[in-house]
C-alpha cells in the first residue's frame, strides 16, 4: 500500500520519534539496511515484525520484490542503520520505482548527520552543498576538492575514521585559510566539535575514532571570515557615503592593514 521512509537516530536512541515508532508498529514489513540493528531496535520497543534486508548490494534485486508487496496492499517501512534512508544510504532506487509505479510514498523525518553538523558549525546555513563521501584515493579526492574551489556554498562531507586524517590533509593543502568544522560522534557520549583551519583540526585529532562530518566554509564566506567586523562596517559606511568602490577598499585596507584583494571580494556582497 504505502512505502514509508523512516528516519532513525544517528547515535542517541532517544532521538527516535513517536511517529517513527507508530509507523514501524503499523508496517507489515520492515526493509532494513542492517537486519540485526533493526531486530534490536524493534525488540527494545516491543515490536515483532517481519524484517527483510535492504542494503547497497541487494537494493536493485529487492526493489521489484518490495514493489510487488506494495502493489499487493502491504505497508513497507524502510529504515537505515542510522539516520535518514537515502542519505548516503540505500533507498533511492526503491523510492524512484515506487513513484514511477504510482504507489504511495510517505516519509517520517528523523535526524541526519549532515544537517546536525551544519547546524552546530557556525558556518553559513543559507546555501550549502552536501558532497557525501569524498573519493578514497588522494588524487581523486584532491581533484574533487579542486573542482569545489570556487563554490561559495558551505560544503559538507561525510568521512570514515580511517580516512579523516588524509582528507583533512588534502583540505589543508587546497584550502589552507578556510574555516573548517569537524563534528565527531554527533549525539553520542563522546561528541566532539573542532573548529579552525583544517591543519589546526588535524593537529588536535591524534588517533581519530568514531564517525565524522566535515563542514567547510564556501569561497566568499572564507574571504569574509578573514576580515574583522569593524573593517566590514567601515567598508559598508564608506560605500553608503557614496565613495567609489576602489576608494572604499583603499581606505579600509590602509586603516586595518588588510589585503585589498580580500576586501574587493566582499565589497560587492555588502
Ligand atoms: N543516513 C545517514 C544520515 O542520515 O546521516 C548517513 C549514513 S552514512 C553511511 C554514514 C556516515 O554518516 C558516517 O561515516 C559519518 O560520516 C556520518 N555520520 C553518521 N552518524 C554520525 C554521527 N553520529 N556523528 C558524525 N557523523 C555521522
PDB file of C-alpha atoms and ligand atoms in Angstrom:
ATOM      1  CA  UNK A   1       0.000   0.000   0.000  1.00  0.00           C
ATOM      2  CA  UNK A   2       2.487   2.640   1.228  1.00  0.00           C
ATOM      3  CA  UNK A   3       6.251   2.807   1.327  1.00  0.00           C
ATOM      4  CA  UNK A   4       7.156   4.685   4.498  1.00  0.00           C
ATOM      5  CA  UNK A   5      10.695   6.078   4.702  1.00  0.00           C
ATOM      6  CA  UNK A   6      11.534   6.324   8.406  1.00  0.00           C
ATOM      7  CA  UNK A   7      14.383   8.398   9.866  1.00  0.00           C
ATOM      8  CA  UNK A   8      16.233   6.805  12.780  1.00  0.00           C
ATOM      9  CA  UNK A   9      18.587   8.391  15.343  1.00  0.00           C
ATOM     10  CA  UNK A  10      22.231   8.994  14.361  1.00  0.00           C
ATOM     11  CA  UNK A  11      23.556   7.873  17.719  1.00  0.00           C
ATOM     12  CA  UNK A  12      21.303   8.762  20.604  1.00  0.00           C
ATOM     13  CA  UNK A  13      18.452   6.220  20.818  1.00  0.00           C
ATOM     14  CA  UNK A  14      16.211   8.817  22.486  1.00  0.00           C
ATOM     15  CA  UNK A  15      16.088  10.741  19.203  1.00  0.00           C
ATOM     16  CA  UNK A  16      13.628   8.236  17.715  1.00  0.00           C
ATOM     17  CA  UNK A  17      10.282   9.926  17.209  1.00  0.00           C
ATOM     18  CA  UNK A  18       6.922   8.580  18.418  1.00  0.00           C
ATOM     19  CA  UNK A  19       5.680   8.842  14.817  1.00  0.00           C
ATOM     20  CA  UNK A  20       8.513   6.632  13.542  1.00  0.00           C
ATOM     21  CA  UNK A  21       7.680   4.053  16.229  1.00  0.00           C
ATOM     22  CA  UNK A  22       3.984   4.213  15.329  1.00  0.00           C
ATOM     23  CA  UNK A  23       4.789   3.674  11.645  1.00  0.00           C
ATOM     24  CA  UNK A  24       7.101   0.758  12.418  1.00  0.00           C
ATOM     25  CA  UNK A  25       4.336  -0.728  14.567  1.00  0.00           C
ATOM     26  CA  UNK A  26       1.801  -0.398  11.769  1.00  0.00           C
ATOM     27  CA  UNK A  27       4.039  -1.660   8.936  1.00  0.00           C
ATOM     28  CA  UNK A  28       3.602  -5.185   7.553  1.00  0.00           C
ATOM     29  CA  UNK A  29       7.254  -5.475   6.614  1.00  0.00           C
ATOM     30  CA  UNK A  30      10.407  -3.593   7.600  1.00  0.00           C
ATOM     31  CA  UNK A  31      13.077  -3.261   4.924  1.00  0.00           C
ATOM     32  CA  UNK A  32      16.295  -2.653   6.842  1.00  0.00           C
ATOM     33  CA  UNK A  33      19.843  -1.854   5.809  1.00  0.00           C
ATOM     34  CA  UNK A  34      21.100  -3.846   8.792  1.00  0.00           C
ATOM     35  CA  UNK A  35      18.687  -6.557   9.935  1.00  0.00           C
ATOM     36  CA  UNK A  36      20.468  -7.123  13.249  1.00  0.00           C
ATOM     37  CA  UNK A  37      20.320  -3.444  14.259  1.00  0.00           C
ATOM     38  CA  UNK A  38      16.668  -3.400  13.175  1.00  0.00           C
ATOM     39  CA  UNK A  39      15.855  -6.514  15.208  1.00  0.00           C
ATOM     40  CA  UNK A  40      17.449  -4.966  18.312  1.00  0.00           C
ATOM     41  CA  UNK A  41      15.545  -1.711  17.798  1.00  0.00           C
ATOM     42  CA  UNK A  42      12.209  -3.495  17.364  1.00  0.00           C
ATOM     43  CA  UNK A  43      12.870  -5.715  20.367  1.00  0.00           C
ATOM     44  CA  UNK A  44      13.690  -2.674  22.505  1.00  0.00           C
ATOM     45  CA  UNK A  45      10.312  -1.191  21.626  1.00  0.00           C
ATOM     46  CA  UNK A  46       8.418  -4.488  21.993  1.00  0.00           C
ATOM     47  CA  UNK A  47       7.639  -4.846  18.278  1.00  0.00           C
ATOM     48  CA  UNK A  48       7.628  -8.174  16.438  1.00  0.00           C
ATOM     49  CA  UNK A  49       7.775  -7.596  12.693  1.00  0.00           C
ATOM     50  CA  UNK A  50       8.903  -9.291   9.537  1.00  0.00           C
ATOM     51  CA  UNK A  51      12.306  -7.801   8.623  1.00  0.00           C
ATOM     52  CA  UNK A  52      13.887  -8.102   5.188  1.00  0.00           C
ATOM     53  CA  UNK A  53      17.382  -6.971   4.275  1.00  0.00           C
ATOM     54  CA  UNK A  54      17.784  -3.948   2.028  1.00  0.00           C
ATOM     55  CA  UNK A  55      21.367  -2.816   1.559  1.00  0.00           C
ATOM     56  CA  UNK A  56      23.589  -1.381  -1.174  1.00  0.00           C
ATOM     57  CA  UNK A  57      24.315  -4.712  -2.821  1.00  0.00           C
ATOM     58  CA  UNK A  58      20.780  -6.099  -2.953  1.00  0.00           C
ATOM     59  CA  UNK A  59      18.859  -2.839  -3.488  1.00  0.00           C
ATOM     60  CA  UNK A  60      18.321  -3.428  -7.218  1.00  0.00           C
ATOM     61  CA  UNK A  61      17.242  -7.028  -6.736  1.00  0.00           C
ATOM     62  CA  UNK A  62      15.000  -6.222  -3.750  1.00  0.00           C
ATOM     63  CA  UNK A  63      13.272  -3.226  -5.324  1.00  0.00           C
ATOM     64  CA  UNK A  64      10.875  -5.180  -7.626  1.00  0.00           C
ATOM     65  CA  UNK A  65      10.069  -7.556  -4.743  1.00  0.00           C
ATOM     66  CA  UNK A  66       9.104  -4.658  -2.483  1.00  0.00           C
ATOM     67  CA  UNK A  67       7.131  -3.014  -5.297  1.00  0.00           C
ATOM     68  CA  UNK A  68       5.109  -6.261  -5.557  1.00  0.00           C
ATOM     69  CA  UNK A  69       4.459  -6.235  -1.790  1.00  0.00           C
ATOM     70  CA  UNK A  70       3.228  -2.641  -2.026  1.00  0.00           C
ATOM     71  CA  UNK A  71       1.024  -3.479  -5.019  1.00  0.00           C
ATOM     72  CA  UNK A  72      -0.424  -6.371  -3.009  1.00  0.00           C
ATOM     73  CA  UNK A  73      -1.556  -3.861  -0.363  1.00  0.00           C
ATOM     74  CA  UNK A  74       1.241  -4.236   2.194  1.00  0.00           C
ATOM     75  CA  UNK A  75       2.827  -1.323   4.007  1.00  0.00           C
ATOM     76  CA  UNK A  76       6.620  -1.410   3.964  1.00  0.00           C
ATOM     77  CA  UNK A  77       8.759   0.735   6.265  1.00  0.00           C
ATOM     78  CA  UNK A  78      12.271   1.485   5.052  1.00  0.00           C
ATOM     79  CA  UNK A  79      14.996   2.112   7.624  1.00  0.00           C
ATOM     80  CA  UNK A  80      18.759   2.586   7.537  1.00  0.00           C
ATOM     81  CA  UNK A  81      21.263   1.555  10.144  1.00  0.00           C
ATOM     82  CA  UNK A  82      21.245   5.188  11.302  1.00  0.00           C
ATOM     83  CA  UNK A  83      19.760   8.499  10.234  1.00  0.00           C
ATOM     84  CA  UNK A  84      17.700   9.105   7.131  1.00  0.00           C
ATOM     85  CA  UNK A  85      17.488   6.387   4.493  1.00  0.00           C
ATOM     86  CA  UNK A  86      18.628   7.577   1.009  1.00  0.00           C
ATOM     87  CA  UNK A  87      21.164   9.986   2.533  1.00  0.00           C
ATOM     88  CA  UNK A  88      24.455   8.221   1.738  1.00  0.00           C
ATOM     89  CA  UNK A  89      22.410   5.091   2.314  1.00  0.00           C
ATOM     90  CA  UNK A  90      20.232   2.801   0.160  1.00  0.00           C
ATOM     91  CA  UNK A  91      16.657   3.679  -0.795  1.00  0.00           C
ATOM     92  CA  UNK A  92      16.827   5.993  -3.788  1.00  0.00           C
ATOM     93  CA  UNK A  93      16.070   3.273  -6.375  1.00  0.00           C
ATOM     94  CA  UNK A  94      13.176   1.981  -4.316  1.00  0.00           C
ATOM     95  CA  UNK A  95      11.555   5.389  -3.837  1.00  0.00           C
ATOM     96  CA  UNK A  96      12.057   6.204  -7.537  1.00  0.00           C
ATOM     97  CA  UNK A  97      10.496   2.857  -8.554  1.00  0.00           C
ATOM     98  CA  UNK A  98       7.550   3.328  -6.174  1.00  0.00           C
ATOM     99  CA  UNK A  99       6.929   6.819  -7.561  1.00  0.00           C
ATOM    100  CA  UNK A 100       7.232   5.514 -11.120  1.00  0.00           C
ATOM    101  CA  UNK A 101       4.647   2.822 -10.332  1.00  0.00           C
ATOM    102  CA  UNK A 102       2.259   5.438  -8.910  1.00  0.00           C
ATOM    103  CA  UNK A 103       2.456   3.961  -5.397  1.00  0.00           C
ATOM    104  CA  UNK A 104       2.093   5.984  -2.220  1.00  0.00           C
ATOM    105  CA  UNK A 105       5.336   7.080  -0.557  1.00  0.00           C
ATOM    106  CA  UNK A 106       5.427   8.724   2.840  1.00  0.00           C
ATOM    107  CA  UNK A 107       8.366   9.962   4.888  1.00  0.00           C
ATOM    108  CA  UNK A 108       8.703  10.281   8.627  1.00  0.00           C
ATOM    109  CA  UNK A 109      11.670  12.595   9.086  1.00  0.00           C
ATOM    110  CA  UNK A 110      14.392  11.990  11.612  1.00  0.00           C
ATOM    111  CA  UNK A 111      17.907  13.221  12.315  1.00  0.00           C
ATOM    112  CA  UNK A 112      20.564  13.261   9.646  1.00  0.00           C
ATOM    113  CA  UNK A 113      24.250  13.799  10.379  1.00  0.00           C
ATOM    114  CA  UNK A 114      24.818  16.442   7.702  1.00  0.00           C
ATOM    115  CA  UNK A 115      22.112  18.813   8.950  1.00  0.00           C
ATOM    116  CA  UNK A 116      23.031  18.208  12.594  1.00  0.00           C
ATOM    117  CA  UNK A 117      26.687  19.090  11.874  1.00  0.00           C
ATOM    118  CA  UNK A 118      25.772  22.104   9.742  1.00  0.00           C
ATOM    119  CA  UNK A 119      23.530  23.490  12.481  1.00  0.00           C
ATOM    120  CA  UNK A 120      26.365  23.157  15.014  1.00  0.00           C
ATOM    121  CA  UNK A 121      29.092  24.551  12.740  1.00  0.00           C
ATOM    122  CA  UNK A 122      28.560  28.306  12.940  1.00  0.00           C
ATOM    123  CA  UNK A 123      29.124  28.427   9.164  1.00  0.00           C
ATOM    124  CA  UNK A 124      26.552  29.927   6.779  1.00  0.00           C
ATOM    125  CA  UNK A 125      23.452  27.744   6.504  1.00  0.00           C
ATOM    126  CA  UNK A 126      21.545  29.683   3.840  1.00  0.00           C
ATOM    127  CA  UNK A 127      23.219  27.849   0.944  1.00  0.00           C
ATOM    128  CA  UNK A 128      25.094  24.586   1.309  1.00  0.00           C
ATOM    129  CA  UNK A 129      26.156  21.578  -0.746  1.00  0.00           C
ATOM    130  CA  UNK A 130      26.314  18.032   0.574  1.00  0.00           C
ATOM    131  CA  UNK A 131      29.053  16.053  -1.175  1.00  0.00           C
ATOM    132  CA  UNK A 132      28.639  12.790   0.794  1.00  0.00           C
ATOM    133  CA  UNK A 133      31.949  10.828   0.958  1.00  0.00           C
ATOM    134  CA  UNK A 134      34.953  12.179  -0.965  1.00  0.00           C
ATOM    135  CA  UNK A 135      36.832   9.636  -3.119  1.00  0.00           C
ATOM    136  CA  UNK A 136      39.037   7.233  -1.157  1.00  0.00           C
ATOM    137  CA  UNK A 137      42.188   7.797  -3.217  1.00  0.00           C
ATOM    138  CA  UNK A 138      44.071  11.039  -2.612  1.00  0.00           C
ATOM    139  CA  UNK A 139      44.492  12.013  -6.297  1.00  0.00           C
ATOM    140  CA  UNK A 140      40.753  11.683  -6.972  1.00  0.00           C
ATOM    141  CA  UNK A 141      39.915  13.383  -3.674  1.00  0.00           C
ATOM    142  CA  UNK A 142      42.125  16.364  -4.474  1.00  0.00           C
ATOM    143  CA  UNK A 143      40.563  16.609  -7.926  1.00  0.00           C
ATOM    144  CA  UNK A 144      37.074  16.701  -6.393  1.00  0.00           C
ATOM    145  CA  UNK A 145      38.156  19.319  -3.858  1.00  0.00           C
ATOM    146  CA  UNK A 146      39.784  21.465  -6.561  1.00  0.00           C
ATOM    147  CA  UNK A 147      36.551  21.359  -8.557  1.00  0.00           C
ATOM    148  CA  UNK A 148      34.785  22.819  -5.493  1.00  0.00           C
ATOM    149  CA  UNK A 149      37.281  25.649  -5.026  1.00  0.00           C
ATOM    150  CA  UNK A 150      35.034  28.384  -6.391  1.00  0.00           C
ATOM    151  CA  UNK A 151      31.842  27.159  -4.768  1.00  0.00           C
ATOM    152  CA  UNK A 152      30.562  29.846  -2.428  1.00  0.00           C
ATOM    153  CA  UNK A 153      28.193  27.477  -0.625  1.00  0.00           C
ATOM    154  CA  UNK A 154      29.111  25.838   2.677  1.00  0.00           C
ATOM    155  CA  UNK A 155      30.411  22.359   1.800  1.00  0.00           C
ATOM    156  CA  UNK A 156      29.578  19.249   3.801  1.00  0.00           C
ATOM    157  CA  UNK A 157      31.364  15.874   3.610  1.00  0.00           C
ATOM    158  CA  UNK A 158      30.969  12.557   5.384  1.00  0.00           C
ATOM    159  CA  UNK A 159      34.167  10.787   6.343  1.00  0.00           C
ATOM    160  CA  UNK A 160      35.220   7.468   7.812  1.00  0.00           C
ATOM    161  CA  UNK A 161      37.657   7.328  10.767  1.00  0.00           C
ATOM    162  CA  UNK A 162      40.416   5.606   8.755  1.00  0.00           C
ATOM    163  CA  UNK A 163      40.374   8.437   6.175  1.00  0.00           C
ATOM    164  CA  UNK A 164      39.697  11.551   8.220  1.00  0.00           C
ATOM    165  CA  UNK A 165      43.396  12.423   8.608  1.00  0.00           C
ATOM    166  CA  UNK A 166      44.210  12.073   4.899  1.00  0.00           C
ATOM    167  CA  UNK A 167      41.110  14.036   3.922  1.00  0.00           C
ATOM    168  CA  UNK A 168      41.915  16.861   6.329  1.00  0.00           C
ATOM    169  CA  UNK A 169      45.482  16.909   4.958  1.00  0.00           C
ATOM    170  CA  UNK A 170      44.107  17.371   1.440  1.00  0.00           C
ATOM    171  CA  UNK A 171      41.698  20.072   2.623  1.00  0.00           C
ATOM    172  CA  UNK A 172      44.590  21.818   4.408  1.00  0.00           C
ATOM    173  CA  UNK A 173      46.633  21.706   1.182  1.00  0.00           C
ATOM    174  CA  UNK A 174      43.880  23.042  -1.071  1.00  0.00           C
ATOM    175  CA  UNK A 175      42.070  25.352   1.364  1.00  0.00           C
ATOM    176  CA  UNK A 176      44.773  26.390   3.873  1.00  0.00           C
ATOM    177  CA  UNK A 177      42.905  29.508   5.057  1.00  0.00           C
ATOM    178  CA  UNK A 178      39.351  28.261   5.069  1.00  0.00           C
ATOM    179  CA  UNK A 179      37.326  27.907   8.203  1.00  0.00           C
ATOM    180  CA  UNK A 180      36.628  24.222   8.769  1.00  0.00           C
ATOM    181  CA  UNK A 181      34.431  22.419  11.299  1.00  0.00           C
ATOM    182  CA  UNK A 182      34.595  18.760  12.221  1.00  0.00           C
ATOM    183  CA  UNK A 183      31.769  17.064  14.122  1.00  0.00           C
ATOM    184  CA  UNK A 184      32.674  13.732  15.668  1.00  0.00           C
ATOM    185  CA  UNK A 185      30.218  11.231  17.179  1.00  0.00           C
ATOM    186  CA  UNK A 186      27.204  13.522  16.944  1.00  0.00           C
ATOM    187  CA  UNK A 187      24.568  12.996  19.650  1.00  0.00           C
ATOM    188  CA  UNK A 188      26.730  10.301  21.294  1.00  0.00           C
ATOM    189  CA  UNK A 189      28.628  10.186  24.573  1.00  0.00           C
ATOM    190  CA  UNK A 190      31.940  11.295  23.027  1.00  0.00           C
ATOM    191  CA  UNK A 191      30.509  14.008  20.781  1.00  0.00           C
ATOM    192  CA  UNK A 192      33.227  16.496  19.877  1.00  0.00           C
ATOM    193  CA  UNK A 193      33.337  19.682  17.792  1.00  0.00           C
ATOM    194  CA  UNK A 194      36.578  21.048  16.330  1.00  0.00           C
ATOM    195  CA  UNK A 195      36.809  24.412  14.602  1.00  0.00           C
ATOM    196  CA  UNK A 196      39.624  26.228  12.799  1.00  0.00           C
ATOM    197  CA  UNK A 197      41.772  25.765   9.710  1.00  0.00           C
ATOM    198  CA  UNK A 198      41.999  22.110   8.580  1.00  0.00           C
ATOM    199  CA  UNK A 199      45.671  21.917   9.698  1.00  0.00           C
ATOM    200  CA  UNK A 200      44.726  23.090  13.215  1.00  0.00           C
ATOM    201  CA  UNK A 201      41.948  20.497  13.453  1.00  0.00           C
ATOM    202  CA  UNK A 202      44.324  17.818  12.192  1.00  0.00           C
ATOM    203  CA  UNK A 203      46.786  18.626  14.961  1.00  0.00           C
ATOM    204  CA  UNK A 204      44.050  18.015  17.550  1.00  0.00           C
ATOM    205  CA  UNK A 205      42.861  14.718  16.034  1.00  0.00           C
ATOM    206  CA  UNK A 206      45.622  12.335  17.074  1.00  0.00           C
ATOM    207  CA  UNK A 207      44.006   8.884  16.815  1.00  0.00           C
ATOM    208  CA  UNK A 208      40.604   9.537  15.361  1.00  0.00           C
ATOM    209  CA  UNK A 209      37.813   7.169  16.248  1.00  0.00           C
ATOM    210  CA  UNK A 210      34.105   7.299  15.537  1.00  0.00           C
ATOM    211  CA  UNK A 211      32.016   8.930  12.844  1.00  0.00           C
ATOM    212  CA  UNK A 212      32.818  12.277  11.257  1.00  0.00           C
ATOM    213  CA  UNK A 213      31.189  15.102   9.352  1.00  0.00           C
ATOM    214  CA  UNK A 214      33.391  17.833   7.842  1.00  0.00           C
ATOM    215  CA  UNK A 215      31.848  21.258   7.203  1.00  0.00           C
ATOM    216  CA  UNK A 216      33.932  23.658   5.136  1.00  0.00           C
ATOM    217  CA  UNK A 217      33.275  27.359   4.555  1.00  0.00           C
ATOM    218  CA  UNK A 218      32.406  28.325   0.992  1.00  0.00           C
ATOM    219  CA  UNK A 219      34.623  30.658  -1.027  1.00  0.00           C
ATOM    220  CA  UNK A 220      33.090  34.010  -0.138  1.00  0.00           C
ATOM    221  CA  UNK A 221      32.482  33.048   3.459  1.00  0.00           C
ATOM    222  CA  UNK A 222      36.195  32.253   3.701  1.00  0.00           C
ATOM    223  CA  UNK A 223      37.215  35.628   2.329  1.00  0.00           C
ATOM    224  CA  UNK A 224      34.694  37.387   4.502  1.00  0.00           C
ATOM    225  CA  UNK A 225      35.659  35.427   7.647  1.00  0.00           C
ATOM    226  CA  UNK A 226      39.221  36.783   7.452  1.00  0.00           C
ATOM    227  CA  UNK A 227      38.018  40.375   7.701  1.00  0.00           C
ATOM    228  CA  UNK A 228      37.258  41.871  11.129  1.00  0.00           C
ATOM    229  CA  UNK A 229      33.682  43.131  11.609  1.00  0.00           C
ATOM    230  CA  UNK A 230      34.966  46.709  12.184  1.00  0.00           C
ATOM    231  CA  UNK A 231      36.586  46.686   8.754  1.00  0.00           C
ATOM    232  CA  UNK A 232      33.356  45.428   7.175  1.00  0.00           C
ATOM    233  CA  UNK A 233      31.471  48.214   8.977  1.00  0.00           C
ATOM    234  CA  UNK A 234      33.858  50.866   7.675  1.00  0.00           C
ATOM    235  CA  UNK A 235      33.702  49.455   4.158  1.00  0.00           C
ATOM    236  CA  UNK A 236      29.886  49.499   4.231  1.00  0.00           C
ATOM    237  CA  UNK A 237      29.794  53.042   5.702  1.00  0.00           C
ATOM    238  CA  UNK A 238      32.153  54.416   3.024  1.00  0.00           C
ATOM    239  CA  UNK A 239      30.121  52.724   0.329  1.00  0.00           C
ATOM    240  CA  UNK A 240      26.911  54.149   1.778  1.00  0.00           C
ATOM    241  CA  UNK A 241      28.503  57.612   1.810  1.00  0.00           C
ATOM    242  CA  UNK A 242      28.816  57.297  -1.976  1.00  0.00           C
ATOM    243  CA  UNK A 243      32.577  56.840  -2.368  1.00  0.00           C
ATOM    244  CA  UNK A 244      33.719  54.816  -5.367  1.00  0.00           C
ATOM    245  CA  UNK A 245      34.346  51.119  -4.533  1.00  0.00           C
ATOM    246  CA  UNK A 246      38.088  51.374  -5.195  1.00  0.00           C
ATOM    247  CA  UNK A 247      38.409  54.257  -2.689  1.00  0.00           C
ATOM    248  CA  UNK A 248      36.363  52.369  -0.060  1.00  0.00           C
ATOM    249  CA  UNK A 249      38.754  49.421  -0.469  1.00  0.00           C
ATOM    250  CA  UNK A 250      41.877  51.623  -0.308  1.00  0.00           C
ATOM    251  CA  UNK A 251      40.804  53.454   2.868  1.00  0.00           C
ATOM    252  CA  UNK A 252      39.701  50.264   4.655  1.00  0.00           C
ATOM    253  CA  UNK A 253      42.822  48.367   3.582  1.00  0.00           C
ATOM    254  CA  UNK A 254      45.045  51.154   4.922  1.00  0.00           C
ATOM    255  CA  UNK A 255      43.094  51.638   8.175  1.00  0.00           C
ATOM    256  CA  UNK A 256      43.088  47.925   9.087  1.00  0.00           C
ATOM    257  CA  UNK A 257      46.270  46.858   7.255  1.00  0.00           C
ATOM    258  CA  UNK A 258      44.318  44.337   5.157  1.00  0.00           C
ATOM    259  CA  UNK A 259      44.892  42.926   1.685  1.00  0.00           C
ATOM    260  CA  UNK A 260      42.964  44.879  -0.952  1.00  0.00           C
ATOM    261  CA  UNK A 261      42.091  41.624  -2.746  1.00  0.00           C
ATOM    262  CA  UNK A 262      40.180  40.261   0.234  1.00  0.00           C
ATOM    263  CA  UNK A 263      38.240  43.499   0.607  1.00  0.00           C
ATOM    264  CA  UNK A 264      37.463  43.625  -3.107  1.00  0.00           C
ATOM    265  CA  UNK A 265      35.947  40.144  -2.874  1.00  0.00           C
ATOM    266  CA  UNK A 266      33.429  41.166  -0.254  1.00  0.00           C
ATOM    267  CA  UNK A 267      32.547  44.736  -1.239  1.00  0.00           C
ATOM    268  CA  UNK A 268      30.105  43.505  -3.872  1.00  0.00           C
ATOM    269  CA  UNK A 269      28.184  41.409  -1.351  1.00  0.00           C
ATOM    270  CA  UNK A 270      27.710  44.229   1.175  1.00  0.00           C
TER     271      UNK A 270
HETATM  272  N1  LIG B   1      21.955   8.074   6.610  1.00  0.00           N
HETATM  273  C1  LIG B   1      22.897   8.697   7.477  1.00  0.00           C
HETATM  274  C2  LIG B   1      22.458  10.141   7.760  1.00  0.00           C
HETATM  275  O1  LIG B   1      21.263  10.434   7.593  1.00  0.00           O
HETATM  276  O2  LIG B   1      23.261  10.960   8.174  1.00  0.00           O
HETATM  277  C3  LIG B   1      24.300   8.646   6.921  1.00  0.00           C
HETATM  278  C4  LIG B   1      24.806   7.254   6.650  1.00  0.00           C
HETATM  279  S1  LIG B   1      26.433   7.200   6.037  1.00  0.00           S
HETATM  280  C5  LIG B   1      26.556   5.534   5.535  1.00  0.00           C
HETATM  281  C6  LIG B   1      27.397   7.176   7.483  1.00  0.00           C
HETATM  282  C7  LIG B   1      28.243   8.428   7.642  1.00  0.00           C
HETATM  283  O3  LIG B   1      27.426   9.481   8.142  1.00  0.00           O
HETATM  284  C8  LIG B   1      29.375   8.295   8.636  1.00  0.00           C
HETATM  285  O4  LIG B   1      30.538   7.745   8.040  1.00  0.00           O
HETATM  286  C9  LIG B   1      29.595   9.725   9.069  1.00  0.00           C
HETATM  287  O5  LIG B   1      30.360  10.426   8.111  1.00  0.00           O
HETATM  288  C10 LIG B   1      28.150  10.260   9.057  1.00  0.00           C
HETATM  289  N2  LIG B   1      27.542  10.085  10.385  1.00  0.00           N
HETATM  290  C11 LIG B   1      26.506   9.299  10.695  1.00  0.00           C
HETATM  291  N3  LIG B   1      26.220   9.386  12.009  1.00  0.00           N
HETATM  292  C12 LIG B   1      27.112  10.263  12.535  1.00  0.00           C
HETATM  293  C13 LIG B   1      27.346  10.767  13.849  1.00  0.00           C
HETATM  294  N4  LIG B   1      26.617  10.387  14.882  1.00  0.00           N
HETATM  295  N5  LIG B   1      28.343  11.663  14.010  1.00  0.00           N
HETATM  296  C14 LIG B   1      29.103  12.075  12.972  1.00  0.00           C
HETATM  297  N6  LIG B   1      28.935  11.610  11.728  1.00  0.00           N
HETATM  298  C15 LIG B   1      27.946  10.723  11.496  1.00  0.00           C
END
